[in-house]
């Protein structure tokens, strides 16, 4: 009996029970509306899509068919691209390659800019003032060695007066923040002056005559050179070295590339301090830089070539670098009468030199 009942159940197809209600209907055509036009609008400005590429995005993912624009038609897809598509992709690739090659040849101009990064209110025995820290940065390239100065409002005001006396026509359009009797130490005043100082220095640095003037250049590094010289002569090499380094970075950004008394003095300070602190590789590198500058120098700087050559030969020997070229140059100077045994060393030069 049980086997007959089981046989009947196997031979009878199972049917899903449904409750009362309307039978299932296919989805309405509104669910299959083609949004090609809206998609093109959303992607305008970033991509250019053809109708064929949009149609391929509507494919069922199997690479066999896709829905037409009316929501009903079914069109076959081929696995290979058409010749027009291949040519358009080749043209796009060529254009991208040409754009990349042109971008490699474009040189971004390097420009000097000034940025106030800090402003501190200082109260000493004589006065209360704001000390501004201004960084010098080179835009258009990565700047691994920014330089900075610290100054007061009065320092920048005297610079403006000095430049106005020397270059009245060029300074006619340069603005500077006015003095205030009250509220000099409020955050609003300090912030406004910081932005005004940045604009003032950028404007002056953009004018070739003003930027190359000794009044503008000495404002940035003359006092630091004098301070570093005093510390070096006192044997305080660790304190002097950061000041020499910052002075060198300031000169690299502000000054022409040729030799000058201040530039050679800073190089001498760097060589002496690095040598005394036993950082011989750095000392050798700065002595080599000085020798390279002095080989094209005028007669007024030729007297410094022998002290730098002596230091360069000694340092190159200690760090294991070939010194034969410097020795040959020193031999030629001796033969021409520019060399004598009473030439002072770089340290003696630093002690005797008057910086102004």
mmCIF file of C-alpha atoms in Angstrom:
data_model
loop_
_atom_site.group_PDB
_atom_site.id
_atom_site.type_symbol
_atom_site.label_atom_id
_atom_site.label_comp_id
_atom_site.label_asym_id
_atom_site.label_seq_id
_atom_site.Cartn_x
_atom_site.Cartn_y
_atom_site.Cartn_z
ATOM 1 C CA UNK A 1 0.000 0.000 0.000
ATOM 2 C CA UNK A 2 2.788 2.356 0.920
ATOM 3 C CA UNK A 3 4.731 1.508 -2.245
ATOM 4 C CA UNK A 4 1.730 2.316 -4.435
ATOM 5 C CA UNK A 5 1.251 5.680 -2.657
ATOM 6 C CA UNK A 6 4.933 6.531 -3.139
ATOM 7 C CA UNK A 7 4.731 5.633 -6.833
ATOM 8 C CA UNK A 8 1.758 7.951 -7.288
ATOM 9 C CA UNK A 9 3.593 10.844 -5.596
ATOM 10 C CA UNK A 10 6.623 10.391 -7.854
ATOM 11 C CA UNK A 11 4.540 10.364 -11.021
ATOM 12 C CA UNK A 12 2.579 13.506 -10.040
ATOM 13 C CA UNK A 13 4.376 16.849 -10.850
ATOM 14 C CA UNK A 14 4.618 19.261 -7.948
ATOM 15 C CA UNK A 15 2.847 22.616 -8.372
ATOM 16 C CA UNK A 16 3.560 25.743 -6.382
ATOM 17 C CA UNK A 17 0.611 26.885 -4.387
ATOM 18 C CA UNK A 18 -0.462 30.488 -5.042
ATOM 19 C CA UNK A 19 -2.962 32.617 -3.240
ATOM 20 C CA UNK A 20 -5.717 34.513 -4.936
ATOM 21 C CA UNK A 21 -4.641 37.433 -7.078
ATOM 22 C CA UNK A 22 -3.785 38.431 -10.641
ATOM 23 C CA UNK A 23 -1.300 36.312 -12.561
ATOM 24 C CA UNK A 24 2.359 37.446 -13.026
ATOM 25 C CA UNK A 25 2.952 39.987 -15.756
ATOM 26 C CA UNK A 26 6.117 40.856 -17.594
ATOM 27 C CA UNK A 27 7.850 44.071 -16.481
ATOM 28 C CA UNK A 28 6.632 47.304 -17.969
ATOM 29 C CA UNK A 29 8.581 48.949 -20.704
ATOM 30 C CA UNK A 30 9.289 51.927 -18.386
ATOM 31 C CA UNK A 31 11.775 49.775 -16.489
ATOM 32 C CA UNK A 32 13.859 49.396 -19.642
ATOM 33 C CA UNK A 33 14.153 53.062 -20.623
ATOM 34 C CA UNK A 34 17.408 53.808 -22.400
ATOM 35 C CA UNK A 35 19.341 56.476 -20.466
ATOM 36 C CA UNK A 36 22.023 56.980 -23.074
ATOM 37 C CA UNK A 37 21.374 60.696 -23.444
ATOM 38 C CA UNK A 38 21.499 61.349 -19.723
ATOM 39 C CA UNK A 39 24.679 59.312 -19.376
ATOM 40 C CA UNK A 40 26.365 61.343 -22.088
ATOM 41 C CA UNK A 41 25.408 64.554 -20.311
ATOM 42 C CA UNK A 42 26.778 63.333 -17.008
ATOM 43 C CA UNK A 43 30.082 62.340 -18.596
ATOM 44 C CA UNK A 44 30.496 65.420 -20.772
ATOM 45 C CA UNK A 45 33.818 67.179 -20.247
ATOM 46 C CA UNK A 46 35.652 64.085 -19.057
ATOM 47 C CA UNK A 47 35.059 61.351 -21.621
ATOM 48 C CA UNK A 48 33.838 61.155 -25.204
ATOM 49 C CA UNK A 49 31.710 58.036 -25.711
ATOM 50 C CA UNK A 50 30.401 56.817 -29.052
ATOM 51 C CA UNK A 51 26.999 55.166 -29.479
ATOM 52 C CA UNK A 52 28.683 51.815 -30.085
ATOM 53 C CA UNK A 53 30.654 52.020 -26.833
ATOM 54 C CA UNK A 54 27.501 52.997 -24.918
ATOM 55 C CA UNK A 55 25.683 50.097 -26.509
ATOM 56 C CA UNK A 56 28.436 47.730 -25.425
ATOM 57 C CA UNK A 57 27.963 48.946 -21.829
ATOM 58 C CA UNK A 58 24.299 47.864 -22.077
ATOM 59 C CA UNK A 59 25.345 44.306 -22.962
ATOM 60 C CA UNK A 60 24.284 41.380 -20.771
ATOM 61 C CA UNK A 61 27.931 40.769 -19.956
ATOM 62 C CA UNK A 62 28.168 37.613 -22.106
ATOM 63 C CA UNK A 63 29.363 39.354 -25.265
ATOM 64 C CA UNK A 64 26.358 38.162 -27.345
ATOM 65 C CA UNK A 65 23.563 40.765 -27.412
ATOM 66 C CA UNK A 66 22.396 44.132 -26.051
ATOM 67 C CA UNK A 67 19.144 46.081 -25.764
ATOM 68 C CA UNK A 68 18.310 48.636 -28.422
ATOM 69 C CA UNK A 69 17.360 52.241 -27.738
ATOM 70 C CA UNK A 70 13.616 51.438 -27.844
ATOM 71 C CA UNK A 71 13.926 48.827 -25.119
ATOM 72 C CA UNK A 72 12.718 45.956 -27.335
ATOM 73 C CA UNK A 73 15.150 45.247 -30.145
ATOM 74 C CA UNK A 74 17.988 42.801 -29.657
ATOM 75 C CA UNK A 75 21.093 43.276 -31.770
ATOM 76 C CA UNK A 76 24.031 40.895 -32.014
ATOM 77 C CA UNK A 77 27.491 41.933 -30.798
ATOM 78 C CA UNK A 78 30.715 40.876 -32.485
ATOM 79 C CA UNK A 79 33.771 40.097 -30.443
ATOM 80 C CA UNK A 80 36.160 41.998 -32.734
ATOM 81 C CA UNK A 81 36.172 45.798 -32.931
ATOM 82 C CA UNK A 82 35.429 47.636 -36.092
ATOM 83 C CA UNK A 83 38.115 49.329 -38.122
ATOM 84 C CA UNK A 84 36.781 52.786 -37.165
ATOM 85 C CA UNK A 85 37.040 51.986 -33.481
ATOM 86 C CA UNK A 86 40.610 50.776 -33.861
ATOM 87 C CA UNK A 87 41.615 53.914 -35.718
ATOM 88 C CA UNK A 88 39.940 56.174 -33.119
ATOM 89 C CA UNK A 89 41.700 54.390 -30.243
ATOM 90 C CA UNK A 90 45.020 54.607 -32.076
ATOM 91 C CA UNK A 91 44.494 58.328 -32.621
ATOM 92 C CA UNK A 92 43.651 58.852 -28.928
ATOM 93 C CA UNK A 93 46.774 56.978 -27.838
ATOM 94 C CA UNK A 94 48.909 59.034 -30.208
ATOM 95 C CA UNK A 95 47.418 62.282 -28.912
ATOM 96 C CA UNK A 96 48.050 61.284 -25.293
ATOM 97 C CA UNK A 97 51.634 60.372 -26.110
ATOM 98 C CA UNK A 98 52.217 63.699 -27.854
ATOM 99 C CA UNK A 99 50.705 65.600 -24.929
ATOM 100 C CA UNK A 100 52.979 63.774 -22.502
ATOM 101 C CA UNK A 101 56.068 64.481 -24.627
ATOM 102 C CA UNK A 102 55.186 68.176 -24.838
ATOM 103 C CA UNK A 103 54.693 68.348 -21.061
ATOM 104 C CA UNK A 104 58.242 67.049 -20.522
ATOM 105 C CA UNK A 105 59.658 69.975 -22.498
ATOM 106 C CA UNK A 106 57.673 72.643 -20.668
ATOM 107 C CA UNK A 107 59.824 74.491 -18.137
ATOM 108 C CA UNK A 108 58.007 76.027 -15.193
ATOM 109 C CA UNK A 109 59.634 79.372 -14.368
ATOM 110 C CA UNK A 110 61.384 79.416 -10.993
ATOM 111 C CA UNK A 111 60.200 82.340 -8.924
ATOM 112 C CA UNK A 112 61.249 83.516 -5.485
ATOM 113 C CA UNK A 113 58.445 83.921 -2.996
ATOM 114 C CA UNK A 114 58.293 85.001 0.638
ATOM 115 C CA UNK A 115 56.108 83.511 3.346
ATOM 116 C CA UNK A 116 55.659 84.660 6.952
ATOM 117 C CA UNK A 117 55.476 81.418 8.919
ATOM 118 C CA UNK A 118 55.644 82.740 12.477
ATOM 119 C CA UNK A 119 55.119 85.947 14.449
ATOM 120 C CA UNK A 120 56.028 86.180 18.136
ATOM 121 C CA UNK A 121 55.518 89.057 20.563
ATOM 122 C CA UNK A 122 58.833 89.778 22.298
ATOM 123 C CA UNK A 123 59.270 91.826 25.473
ATOM 124 C CA UNK A 124 62.823 92.766 26.357
ATOM 125 C CA UNK A 125 64.369 95.352 28.615
ATOM 126 C CA UNK A 126 64.042 98.105 26.036
ATOM 127 C CA UNK A 127 60.853 97.563 24.060
ATOM 128 C CA UNK A 128 57.979 95.307 23.103
ATOM 129 C CA UNK A 129 57.790 94.229 19.476
ATOM 130 C CA UNK A 130 56.686 91.484 17.083
ATOM 131 C CA UNK A 131 59.388 89.246 15.608
ATOM 132 C CA UNK A 132 58.419 87.870 12.177
ATOM 133 C CA UNK A 133 59.961 84.725 10.680
ATOM 134 C CA UNK A 134 59.990 84.946 6.874
ATOM 135 C CA UNK A 135 60.915 81.972 4.702
ATOM 136 C CA UNK A 136 62.328 82.324 1.195
ATOM 137 C CA UNK A 137 61.043 79.624 -1.158
ATOM 138 C CA UNK A 138 61.569 78.874 -4.813
ATOM 139 C CA UNK A 139 58.363 77.990 -6.648
ATOM 140 C CA UNK A 140 58.323 75.927 -9.828
ATOM 141 C CA UNK A 141 60.521 73.190 -8.394
ATOM 142 C CA UNK A 142 61.054 71.225 -5.207
ATOM 143 C CA UNK A 143 62.973 73.367 -2.739
ATOM 144 C CA UNK A 144 64.944 71.073 -0.399
ATOM 145 C CA UNK A 145 66.750 73.909 1.402
ATOM 146 C CA UNK A 146 64.481 76.839 2.283
ATOM 147 C CA UNK A 147 66.135 79.803 3.942
ATOM 148 C CA UNK A 148 64.669 82.229 6.443
ATOM 149 C CA UNK A 149 65.181 85.529 8.221
ATOM 150 C CA UNK A 150 63.808 86.964 11.457
ATOM 151 C CA UNK A 151 63.021 90.673 11.550
ATOM 152 C CA UNK A 152 60.840 93.364 13.110
ATOM 153 C CA UNK A 153 58.509 95.871 11.528
ATOM 154 C CA UNK A 154 61.178 98.556 11.996
ATOM 155 C CA UNK A 155 63.740 96.470 10.061
ATOM 156 C CA UNK A 156 61.469 96.184 7.034
ATOM 157 C CA UNK A 157 60.468 99.837 7.361
ATOM 158 C CA UNK A 158 64.137 100.925 7.208
ATOM 159 C CA UNK A 159 64.631 98.671 4.166
ATOM 160 C CA UNK A 160 61.713 100.372 2.457
ATOM 161 C CA UNK A 161 63.092 103.843 3.277
ATOM 162 C CA UNK A 162 66.549 102.866 2.027
ATOM 163 C CA UNK A 163 65.235 101.499 -1.259
ATOM 164 C CA UNK A 164 62.993 104.531 -1.725
ATOM 165 C CA UNK A 165 66.013 106.821 -1.394
ATOM 166 C CA UNK A 166 68.081 104.797 -3.876
ATOM 167 C CA UNK A 167 65.334 103.896 -6.375
ATOM 168 C CA UNK A 168 62.539 106.465 -6.118
ATOM 169 C CA UNK A 169 60.960 105.713 -9.503
ATOM 170 C CA UNK A 170 60.967 101.915 -9.066
ATOM 171 C CA UNK A 171 59.594 102.167 -5.523
ATOM 172 C CA UNK A 172 56.748 104.460 -6.504
ATOM 173 C CA UNK A 173 54.244 101.615 -6.904
ATOM 174 C CA UNK A 174 55.466 99.417 -4.019
ATOM 175 C CA UNK A 175 53.085 99.377 -1.054
ATOM 176 C CA UNK A 176 54.016 98.985 2.600
ATOM 177 C CA UNK A 177 51.842 98.743 5.738
ATOM 178 C CA UNK A 178 51.512 102.008 7.637
ATOM 179 C CA UNK A 179 52.606 102.543 11.198
ATOM 180 C CA UNK A 180 49.976 102.330 13.926
ATOM 181 C CA UNK A 181 49.862 104.103 17.268
ATOM 182 C CA UNK A 182 47.529 101.554 18.865
ATOM 183 C CA UNK A 183 46.591 97.884 18.461
ATOM 184 C CA UNK A 184 49.986 96.845 17.125
ATOM 185 C CA UNK A 185 49.843 93.497 18.934
ATOM 186 C CA UNK A 186 46.341 92.299 18.085
ATOM 187 C CA UNK A 187 46.053 89.105 16.021
ATOM 188 C CA UNK A 188 44.268 91.015 13.266
ATOM 189 C CA UNK A 189 47.052 93.578 12.917
ATOM 190 C CA UNK A 190 49.782 90.934 12.974
ATOM 191 C CA UNK A 191 47.995 88.851 10.339
ATOM 192 C CA UNK A 192 47.430 91.854 8.048
ATOM 193 C CA UNK A 193 51.027 92.974 8.377
ATOM 194 C CA UNK A 194 52.290 89.461 7.663
ATOM 195 C CA UNK A 195 50.424 89.371 4.350
ATOM 196 C CA UNK A 196 51.558 92.925 3.540
ATOM 197 C CA UNK A 197 55.220 92.054 4.221
ATOM 198 C CA UNK A 198 54.959 89.058 1.865
ATOM 199 C CA UNK A 199 53.536 91.238 -0.898
ATOM 200 C CA UNK A 200 56.131 93.952 -0.297
ATOM 201 C CA UNK A 201 59.106 91.577 -0.541
ATOM 202 C CA UNK A 202 57.694 89.733 -3.559
ATOM 203 C CA UNK A 203 57.140 93.044 -5.341
ATOM 204 C CA UNK A 204 60.679 94.271 -4.607
ATOM 205 C CA UNK A 205 62.225 90.928 -5.630
ATOM 206 C CA UNK A 206 60.375 91.064 -8.954
ATOM 207 C CA UNK A 207 62.165 94.301 -9.911
ATOM 208 C CA UNK A 208 65.681 93.458 -11.217
ATOM 209 C CA UNK A 209 67.359 96.713 -10.169
ATOM 210 C CA UNK A 210 66.073 96.455 -6.605
ATOM 211 C CA UNK A 211 66.751 92.743 -6.222
ATOM 212 C CA UNK A 212 70.388 93.097 -7.310
ATOM 213 C CA UNK A 213 71.046 96.113 -5.071
ATOM 214 C CA UNK A 214 73.372 95.737 -2.102
ATOM 215 C CA UNK A 215 70.773 97.387 0.153
ATOM 216 C CA UNK A 216 68.266 94.629 -0.549
ATOM 217 C CA UNK A 217 70.796 91.750 -0.398
ATOM 218 C CA UNK A 218 72.579 92.919 2.735
ATOM 219 C CA UNK A 219 69.260 93.188 4.534
ATOM 220 C CA UNK A 220 68.886 89.410 4.361
ATOM 221 C CA UNK A 221 72.289 88.072 5.327
ATOM 222 C CA UNK A 222 74.786 90.770 6.400
ATOM 223 C CA UNK A 223 73.964 90.649 10.113
ATOM 224 C CA UNK A 224 73.990 86.839 10.091
ATOM 225 C CA UNK A 225 77.436 86.808 8.455
ATOM 226 C CA UNK A 226 78.769 89.192 11.092
ATOM 227 C CA UNK A 227 77.310 87.060 13.871
ATOM 228 C CA UNK A 228 78.655 83.817 12.393
ATOM 229 C CA UNK A 229 82.094 85.380 11.966
ATOM 230 C CA UNK A 230 82.194 86.406 15.633
ATOM 231 C CA UNK A 231 81.168 82.914 16.774
ATOM 232 C CA UNK A 232 83.756 81.252 14.499
ATOM 233 C CA UNK A 233 86.548 83.488 15.718
ATOM 234 C CA UNK A 234 85.553 82.600 19.307
ATOM 235 C CA UNK A 235 85.790 78.892 18.498
ATOM 236 C CA UNK A 236 82.015 78.283 18.853
ATOM 237 C CA UNK A 237 81.775 76.237 15.668
ATOM 238 C CA UNK A 238 78.557 74.384 16.501
ATOM 239 C CA UNK A 239 76.746 77.675 17.036
ATOM 240 C CA UNK A 240 78.278 79.298 13.975
ATOM 241 C CA UNK A 241 77.620 76.478 11.492
ATOM 242 C CA UNK A 242 73.778 76.796 11.268
ATOM 243 C CA UNK A 243 74.136 80.549 10.698
ATOM 244 C CA UNK A 244 76.725 80.050 7.955
ATOM 245 C CA UNK A 245 74.482 77.410 6.358
ATOM 246 C CA UNK A 246 71.403 79.647 6.342
ATOM 247 C CA UNK A 247 73.460 82.557 4.987
ATOM 248 C CA UNK A 248 74.673 80.340 2.137
ATOM 249 C CA UNK A 249 71.113 79.286 1.305
ATOM 250 C CA UNK A 250 69.994 82.911 1.302
ATOM 251 C CA UNK A 251 72.791 83.819 -1.099
ATOM 252 C CA UNK A 252 71.979 80.870 -3.363
ATOM 253 C CA UNK A 253 68.401 82.135 -3.736
ATOM 254 C CA UNK A 254 69.062 85.867 -3.882
ATOM 255 C CA UNK A 255 72.484 86.488 -5.407
ATOM 256 C CA UNK A 256 73.894 86.017 -8.884
ATOM 257 C CA UNK A 257 75.881 82.846 -9.404
ATOM 258 C CA UNK A 258 79.275 84.547 -9.706
ATOM 259 C CA UNK A 259 81.803 85.067 -6.901
ATOM 260 C CA UNK A 260 81.490 87.930 -4.440
ATOM 261 C CA UNK A 261 83.269 88.827 -1.220
ATOM 262 C CA UNK A 262 80.290 87.859 0.941
ATOM 263 C CA UNK A 263 79.755 84.579 -0.893
ATOM 264 C CA UNK A 264 83.418 83.589 -0.564
ATOM 265 C CA UNK A 265 83.419 84.610 3.076
ATOM 266 C CA UNK A 266 80.461 82.321 3.766
ATOM 267 C CA UNK A 267 82.162 79.456 1.946
ATOM 268 C CA UNK A 268 85.277 80.002 4.051
ATOM 269 C CA UNK A 269 83.180 79.887 7.212
ATOM 270 C CA UNK A 270 81.502 76.654 6.101
ATOM 271 C CA UNK A 271 84.835 74.997 5.276
ATOM 272 C CA UNK A 272 86.407 76.004 8.603
ATOM 273 C CA UNK A 273 83.414 74.963 10.750
ATOM 274 C CA UNK A 274 82.915 71.617 9.014
ATOM 275 C CA UNK A 275 86.633 70.901 9.235
ATOM 276 C CA UNK A 276 86.757 71.729 12.952
ATOM 277 C CA UNK A 277 83.649 69.595 13.603
ATOM 278 C CA UNK A 278 85.237 66.704 11.649
ATOM 279 C CA UNK A 279 82.558 66.587 8.924
ATOM 280 C CA UNK A 280 85.214 66.397 6.263
ATOM 281 C CA UNK A 281 83.037 65.416 3.281
ATOM 282 C CA UNK A 282 80.994 68.588 3.641
ATOM 283 C CA UNK A 283 84.125 70.692 4.136
ATOM 284 C CA UNK A 284 85.680 69.223 0.986
ATOM 285 C CA UNK A 285 82.512 69.855 -1.043
ATOM 286 C CA UNK A 286 82.352 73.536 -0.039
ATOM 287 C CA UNK A 287 86.068 74.039 -0.711
ATOM 288 C CA UNK A 288 85.587 72.549 -4.171
ATOM 289 C CA UNK A 289 82.669 74.913 -4.761
ATOM 290 C CA UNK A 290 84.851 77.867 -3.821
ATOM 291 C CA UNK A 291 87.699 76.773 -6.111
ATOM 292 C CA UNK A 292 85.271 76.448 -9.019
ATOM 293 C CA UNK A 293 83.986 79.990 -8.403
ATOM 294 C CA UNK A 294 87.436 81.494 -8.013
ATOM 295 C CA UNK A 295 88.886 80.053 -11.216
ATOM 296 C CA UNK A 296 86.725 82.514 -13.175
ATOM 297 C CA UNK A 297 87.128 85.357 -10.673
ATOM 298 C CA UNK A 298 88.541 88.783 -11.286
ATOM 299 C CA UNK A 299 91.908 89.869 -9.893
ATOM 300 C CA UNK A 300 90.437 91.202 -6.651
ATOM 301 C CA UNK A 301 89.375 87.676 -5.638
ATOM 302 C CA UNK A 302 92.367 85.759 -6.990
ATOM 303 C CA UNK A 303 94.203 86.155 -3.661
ATOM 304 C CA UNK A 304 91.653 83.834 -2.043
ATOM 305 C CA UNK A 305 92.247 81.049 -4.542
ATOM 306 C CA UNK A 306 95.450 79.829 -2.876
ATOM 307 C CA UNK A 307 93.919 79.441 0.640
ATOM 308 C CA UNK A 308 90.950 77.562 -0.781
ATOM 309 C CA UNK A 309 93.247 75.395 -2.932
ATOM 310 C CA UNK A 310 95.386 74.484 0.096
ATOM 311 C CA UNK A 311 92.269 73.528 2.051
ATOM 312 C CA UNK A 312 90.830 71.606 -0.893
ATOM 313 C CA UNK A 313 94.022 69.589 -1.433
ATOM 314 C CA UNK A 314 94.270 68.688 2.238
ATOM 315 C CA UNK A 315 90.594 67.755 2.589
ATOM 316 C CA UNK A 316 90.553 65.755 -0.655
ATOM 317 C CA UNK A 317 93.526 63.730 0.594
ATOM 318 C CA UNK A 318 91.791 63.047 3.927
ATOM 319 C CA UNK A 319 88.539 61.849 2.350
ATOM 320 C CA UNK A 320 90.219 59.900 -0.438
ATOM 321 C CA UNK A 321 89.323 62.074 -3.445
ATOM 322 C CA UNK A 322 91.665 62.773 -6.342
ATOM 323 C CA UNK A 323 93.533 66.046 -5.710
ATOM 324 C CA UNK A 324 95.925 66.102 -8.673
ATOM 325 C CA UNK A 325 93.972 68.769 -10.583
ATOM 326 C CA UNK A 326 94.109 71.169 -7.631
ATOM 327 C CA UNK A 327 97.807 70.465 -7.128
ATOM 328 C CA UNK A 328 98.488 71.228 -10.798
ATOM 329 C CA UNK A 329 96.560 74.506 -10.512
ATOM 330 C CA UNK A 330 98.522 75.450 -7.400
ATOM 331 C CA UNK A 331 101.766 74.688 -9.240
ATOM 332 C CA UNK A 332 100.760 76.984 -12.118
ATOM 333 C CA UNK A 333 99.961 79.791 -9.650
ATOM 334 C CA UNK A 334 103.367 79.375 -8.086
ATOM 335 C CA UNK A 335 105.081 79.554 -11.465
ATOM 336 C CA UNK A 336 103.193 82.752 -12.394
ATOM 337 C CA UNK A 337 104.034 84.466 -9.110
ATOM 338 C CA UNK A 338 100.573 84.377 -7.519
ATOM 339 C CA UNK A 339 101.674 81.973 -4.817
ATOM 340 C CA UNK A 340 103.868 82.749 -1.828
ATOM 341 C CA UNK A 341 104.412 80.996 1.473
ATOM 342 C CA UNK A 342 102.924 83.840 3.519
ATOM 343 C CA UNK A 343 99.393 83.256 2.245
ATOM 344 C CA UNK A 344 96.973 83.188 5.230
ATOM 345 C CA UNK A 345 94.810 80.172 5.952
ATOM 346 C CA UNK A 346 91.026 80.325 5.678
ATOM 347 C CA UNK A 347 90.685 80.681 9.443
ATOM 348 C CA UNK A 348 93.125 83.594 9.449
ATOM 349 C CA UNK A 349 91.193 85.140 6.566
ATOM 350 C CA UNK A 350 87.968 84.941 8.603
ATOM 351 C CA UNK A 351 89.594 86.585 11.602
ATOM 352 C CA UNK A 352 91.129 89.483 9.671
ATOM 353 C CA UNK A 353 88.279 90.213 7.231
ATOM 354 C CA UNK A 354 86.082 93.204 8.017
ATOM 355 C CA UNK A 355 82.507 92.600 6.937
ATOM 356 C CA UNK A 356 80.483 95.585 5.769
#
